[in-house]
Coordinates of C-alpha atoms in Angstrom, one line a residue:
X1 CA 21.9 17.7 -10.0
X2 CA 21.3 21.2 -11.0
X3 CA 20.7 24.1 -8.9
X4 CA 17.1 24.9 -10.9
X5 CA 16.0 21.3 -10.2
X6 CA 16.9 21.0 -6.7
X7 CA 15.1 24.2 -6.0
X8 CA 11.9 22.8 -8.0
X9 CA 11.7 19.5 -6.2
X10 CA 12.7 21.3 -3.0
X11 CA 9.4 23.1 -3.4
X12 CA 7.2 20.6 -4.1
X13 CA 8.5 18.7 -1.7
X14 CA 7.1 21.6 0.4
X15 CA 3.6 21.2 -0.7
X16 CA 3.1 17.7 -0.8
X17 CA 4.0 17.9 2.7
X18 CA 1.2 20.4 3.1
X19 CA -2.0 18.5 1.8
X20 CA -4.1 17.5 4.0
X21 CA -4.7 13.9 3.2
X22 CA -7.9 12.1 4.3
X23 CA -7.7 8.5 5.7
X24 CA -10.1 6.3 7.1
X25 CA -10.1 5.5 11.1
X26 CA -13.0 2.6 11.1
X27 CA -15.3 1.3 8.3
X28 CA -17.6 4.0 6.5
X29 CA -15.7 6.7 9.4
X30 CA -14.0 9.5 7.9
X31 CA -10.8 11.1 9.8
X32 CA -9.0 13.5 8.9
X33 CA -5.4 12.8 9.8
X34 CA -3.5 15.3 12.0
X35 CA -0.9 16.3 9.6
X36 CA 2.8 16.8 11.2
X37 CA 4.6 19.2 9.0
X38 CA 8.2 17.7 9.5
X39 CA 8.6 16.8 5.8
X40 CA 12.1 18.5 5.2
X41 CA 13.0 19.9 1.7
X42 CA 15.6 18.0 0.3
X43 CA 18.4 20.0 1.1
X44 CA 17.9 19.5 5.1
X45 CA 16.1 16.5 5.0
X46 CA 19.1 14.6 5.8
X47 CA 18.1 15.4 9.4
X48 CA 16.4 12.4 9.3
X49 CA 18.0 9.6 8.1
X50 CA 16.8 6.5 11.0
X51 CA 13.7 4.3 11.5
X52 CA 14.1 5.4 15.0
X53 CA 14.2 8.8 14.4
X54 CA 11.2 8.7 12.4
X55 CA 9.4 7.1 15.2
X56 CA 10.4 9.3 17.6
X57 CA 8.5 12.1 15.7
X58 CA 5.5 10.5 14.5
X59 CA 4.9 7.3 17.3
X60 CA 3.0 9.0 19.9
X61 CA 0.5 10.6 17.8
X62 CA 0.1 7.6 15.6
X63 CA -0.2 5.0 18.6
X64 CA -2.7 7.6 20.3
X65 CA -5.2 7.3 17.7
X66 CA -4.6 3.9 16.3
X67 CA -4.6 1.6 20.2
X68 CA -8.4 3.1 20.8
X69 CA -9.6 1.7 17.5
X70 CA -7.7 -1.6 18.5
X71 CA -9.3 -2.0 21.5
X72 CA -13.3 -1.0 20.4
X73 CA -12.1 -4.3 18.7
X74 CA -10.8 -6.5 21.6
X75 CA -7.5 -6.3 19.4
X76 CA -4.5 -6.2 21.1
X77 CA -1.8 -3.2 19.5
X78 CA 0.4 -4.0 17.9
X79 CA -1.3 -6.9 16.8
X80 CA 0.4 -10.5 16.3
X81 CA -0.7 -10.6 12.8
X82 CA -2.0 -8.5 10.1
X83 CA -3.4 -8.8 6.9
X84 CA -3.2 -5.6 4.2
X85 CA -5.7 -6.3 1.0
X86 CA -5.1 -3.6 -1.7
X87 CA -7.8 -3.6 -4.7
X88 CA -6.3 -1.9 -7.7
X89 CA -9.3 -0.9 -9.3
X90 CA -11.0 0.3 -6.1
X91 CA -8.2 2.3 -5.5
X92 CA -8.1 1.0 -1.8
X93 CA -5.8 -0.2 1.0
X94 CA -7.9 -2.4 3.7
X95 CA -6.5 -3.6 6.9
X96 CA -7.2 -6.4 8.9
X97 CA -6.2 -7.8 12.2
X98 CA -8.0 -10.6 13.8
X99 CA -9.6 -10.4 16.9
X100 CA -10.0 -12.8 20.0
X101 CA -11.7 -15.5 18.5
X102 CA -10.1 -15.3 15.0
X103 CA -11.9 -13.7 13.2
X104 CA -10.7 -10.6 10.7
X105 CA -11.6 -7.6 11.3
X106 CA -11.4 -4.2 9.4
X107 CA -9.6 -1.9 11.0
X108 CA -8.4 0.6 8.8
X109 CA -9.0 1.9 5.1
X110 CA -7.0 4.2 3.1
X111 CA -7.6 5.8 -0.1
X112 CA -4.9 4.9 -2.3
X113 CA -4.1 8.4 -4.0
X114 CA -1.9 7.6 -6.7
X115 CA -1.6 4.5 -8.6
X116 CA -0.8 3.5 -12.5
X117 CA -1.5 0.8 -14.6
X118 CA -4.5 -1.3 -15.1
X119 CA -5.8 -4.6 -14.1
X120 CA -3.2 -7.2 -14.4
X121 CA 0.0 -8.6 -13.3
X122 CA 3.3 -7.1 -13.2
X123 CA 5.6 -8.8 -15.7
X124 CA 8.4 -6.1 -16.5
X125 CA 10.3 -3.4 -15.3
X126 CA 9.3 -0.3 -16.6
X127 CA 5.7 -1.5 -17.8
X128 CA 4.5 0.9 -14.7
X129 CA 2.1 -1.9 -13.2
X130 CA 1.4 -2.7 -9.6
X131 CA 2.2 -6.2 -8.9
X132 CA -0.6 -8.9 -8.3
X133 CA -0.1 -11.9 -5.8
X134 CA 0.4 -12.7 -2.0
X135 CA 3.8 -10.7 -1.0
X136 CA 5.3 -9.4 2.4
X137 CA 6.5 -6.2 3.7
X138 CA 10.1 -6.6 3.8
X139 CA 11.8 -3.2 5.5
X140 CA 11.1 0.0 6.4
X141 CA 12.8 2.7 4.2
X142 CA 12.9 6.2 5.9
X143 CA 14.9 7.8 3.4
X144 CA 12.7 8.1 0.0
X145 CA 11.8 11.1 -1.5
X146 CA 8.0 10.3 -1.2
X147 CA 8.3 10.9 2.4
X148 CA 8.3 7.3 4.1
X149 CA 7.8 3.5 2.1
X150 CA 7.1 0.2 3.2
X151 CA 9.4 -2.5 1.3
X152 CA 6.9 -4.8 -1.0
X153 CA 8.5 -7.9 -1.7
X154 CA 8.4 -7.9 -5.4
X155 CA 9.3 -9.9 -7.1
X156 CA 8.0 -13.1 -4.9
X157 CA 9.7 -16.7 -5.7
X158 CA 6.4 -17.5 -8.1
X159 CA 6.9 -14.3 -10.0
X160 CA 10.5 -15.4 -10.7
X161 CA 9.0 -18.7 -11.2
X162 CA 7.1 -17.3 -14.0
X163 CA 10.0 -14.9 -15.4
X164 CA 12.5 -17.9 -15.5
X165 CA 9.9 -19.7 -17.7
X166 CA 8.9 -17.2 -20.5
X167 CA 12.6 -15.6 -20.2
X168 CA 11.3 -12.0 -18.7
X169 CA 14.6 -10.9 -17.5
X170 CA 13.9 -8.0 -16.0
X171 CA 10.4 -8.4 -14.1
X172 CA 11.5 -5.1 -12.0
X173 CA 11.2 -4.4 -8.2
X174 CA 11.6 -1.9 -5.8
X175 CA 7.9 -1.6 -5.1
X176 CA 6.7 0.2 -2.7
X177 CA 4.1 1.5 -0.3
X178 CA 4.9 5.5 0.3
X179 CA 3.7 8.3 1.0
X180 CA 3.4 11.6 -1.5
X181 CA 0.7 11.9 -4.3
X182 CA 2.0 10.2 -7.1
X183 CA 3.5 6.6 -8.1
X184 CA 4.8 4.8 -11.1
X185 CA 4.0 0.7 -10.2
X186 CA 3.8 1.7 -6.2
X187 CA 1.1 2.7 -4.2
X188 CA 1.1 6.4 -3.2
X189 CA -1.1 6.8 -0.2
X190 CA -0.3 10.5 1.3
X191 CA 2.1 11.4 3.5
X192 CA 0.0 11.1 6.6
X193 CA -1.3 8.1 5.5
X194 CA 2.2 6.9 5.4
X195 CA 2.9 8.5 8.6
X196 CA 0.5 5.8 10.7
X197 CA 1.4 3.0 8.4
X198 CA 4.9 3.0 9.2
X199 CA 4.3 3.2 12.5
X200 CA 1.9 0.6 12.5
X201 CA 4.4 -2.0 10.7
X202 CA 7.2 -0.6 12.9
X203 CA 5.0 -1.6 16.1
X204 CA 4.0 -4.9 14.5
X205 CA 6.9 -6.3 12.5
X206 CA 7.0 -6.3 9.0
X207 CA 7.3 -10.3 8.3
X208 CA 4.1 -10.4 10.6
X209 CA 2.3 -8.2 7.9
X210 CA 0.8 -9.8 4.8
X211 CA -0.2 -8.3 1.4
X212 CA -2.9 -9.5 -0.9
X213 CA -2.6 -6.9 -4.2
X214 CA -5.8 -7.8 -6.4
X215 CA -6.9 -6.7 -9.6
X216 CA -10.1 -5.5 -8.1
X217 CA -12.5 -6.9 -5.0
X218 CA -12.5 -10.4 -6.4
X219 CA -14.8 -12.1 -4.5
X220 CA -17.2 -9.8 -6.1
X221 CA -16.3 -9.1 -9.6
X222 CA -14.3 -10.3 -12.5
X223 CA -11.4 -7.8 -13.3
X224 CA -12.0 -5.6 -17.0
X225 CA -9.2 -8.0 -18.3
X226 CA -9.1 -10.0 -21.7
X227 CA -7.7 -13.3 -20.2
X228 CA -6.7 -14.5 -23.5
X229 CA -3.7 -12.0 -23.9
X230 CA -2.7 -12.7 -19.9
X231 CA -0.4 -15.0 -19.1
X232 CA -1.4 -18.8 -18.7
X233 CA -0.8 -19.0 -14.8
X234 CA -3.4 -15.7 -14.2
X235 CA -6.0 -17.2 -14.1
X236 CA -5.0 -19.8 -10.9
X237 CA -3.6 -17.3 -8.8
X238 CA -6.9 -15.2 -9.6
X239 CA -8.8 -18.2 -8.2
X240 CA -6.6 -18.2 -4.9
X241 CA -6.9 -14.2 -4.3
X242 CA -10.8 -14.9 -4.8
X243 CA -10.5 -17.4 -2.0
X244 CA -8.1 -15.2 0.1
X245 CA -10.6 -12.3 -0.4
X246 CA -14.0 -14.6 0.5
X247 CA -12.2 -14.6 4.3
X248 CA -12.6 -11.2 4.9
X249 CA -15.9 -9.0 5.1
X250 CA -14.6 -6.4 2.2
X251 CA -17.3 -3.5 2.1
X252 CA -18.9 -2.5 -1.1
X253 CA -16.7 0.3 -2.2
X254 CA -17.9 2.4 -5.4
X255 CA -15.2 3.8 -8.1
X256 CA -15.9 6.8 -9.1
X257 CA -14.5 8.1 -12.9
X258 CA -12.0 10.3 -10.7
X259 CA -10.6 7.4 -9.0
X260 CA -9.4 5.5 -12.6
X261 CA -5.6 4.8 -12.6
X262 CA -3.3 7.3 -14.5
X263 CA -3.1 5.5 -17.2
X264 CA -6.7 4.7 -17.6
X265 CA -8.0 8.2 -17.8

């Protein structure tokens, strides 16, 4: 890699370390996260290179603020189970644990910051969507160059399903959940954001974690989507994130005109 481009991304490696990105502690409760400057340029950040290490500099903080908000709930932390619901159009990540007599309860919401695409599945690599469906987190990955990601399991066995049957060959993957400001198909949610979800999934177990990526909140709304140019099978899995979503209280959320997609404005 050149010398000039190492220097460039070094730098704004720098700065995206350096925003101060809100999230949300409760429901309708801004926070704003206690940002831990240890975002390396990319020279040095080989320093570190483990989950463990990671942990090590970001698992006290994160567990400090994260157990109390458990236990307002009656939740236990980590939690047995979790449930993540992101709503593309809302630009939103929603967490859920359930409490001691079952039911779900919000815990925590972040903003998503940077998202592209528009309402719809993903159905090849490179067509810079976020996926749609039921998926799981599926590893930890402490060495990105947005920071920190969370593994998503696209594509599922229905999505290959799907690609086997209209001959998509390449359906893409590698999607992810990271930190830094930006994303192509991924969900960029700020490095301190990322900081508290990685330990939170660390502390959990990622096959313990479920993800529900929806077009927008469902089981309010219909997505701004002509169905007759989607695929035949959208429509059924549509109907069973609706029924997914209906189990969980999701709070009305407005979308601003600043908080369209990239490739929407």
């Amino acid at each position: 890699m050149p010398t000039a481009t190492i220097k460039f991304l070094s730098c704004l490696a720098i700065c995206i370390a350096a925003c101060d990105i809100y999230v949300f502690a409760s429901p309708g409760e801004p926070l704003r996260s206690k940002q831990v400057n240890v975002f390396k340029p990319l020279e040095t950040r080989h320093a570190i290179v483990t989950t463990n290490q990671v942990i090590q500099i970001y698992g006290d903080a994160v567990r400090s603020k994260l157990k109390p908000l458990f236990e307002a709930q009656k939740i236990v932390y980590p939690p047995s189970e979790m449930t993540w619901i992101c709503l593309k159009q809302e630009k939103v990540l929603l967490v859920y644990a359930r409490n001691q007599s079952g039911r779900p309860v919000l815990l925590l919401r972040y903003p998503i910051i940077g998202a592209s695409g528009v309402a719809g599945p993903k159905l090849k690599e490179g067509d810079k969507q976020v996926p749609e469906g039921f998926y799981k987190v599926t590893g930890l990955r402490p060495n990105v160059i947005a920071h920190l990601a969370l593994a998503v399991d696209y594509p599922n066995e229905e999505d290959r399903i799907h690609a086997r049957k209209e001959n998509r060959h390449s359906p893409g993957g590698d999607i992810l959940i990271h930190g830094s400001l930006w994303s192509t198909g991924c969900l960029a949610m700020g490095n301190a954001a990322i900081d508290e979800l990685f330990v939170l999934t660390h502390d959990t177990g990622c096959s313990k974690i479920n993800l529900i990526f929806a077009p927008c909140d469902l089981s309010k709304k219909s997505p701004d989507l002509d169905m007759r140019l989607q695929p035949r099978w959208l429509p059924g899995l549509y109907a069973r994130i609706r029924a997914a979503l209906k189990l969980y209280q999701i709070p009305e959320i407005v979308v601003r005109p600043s908080e369209k997609t990239d490739s929407q404005k």
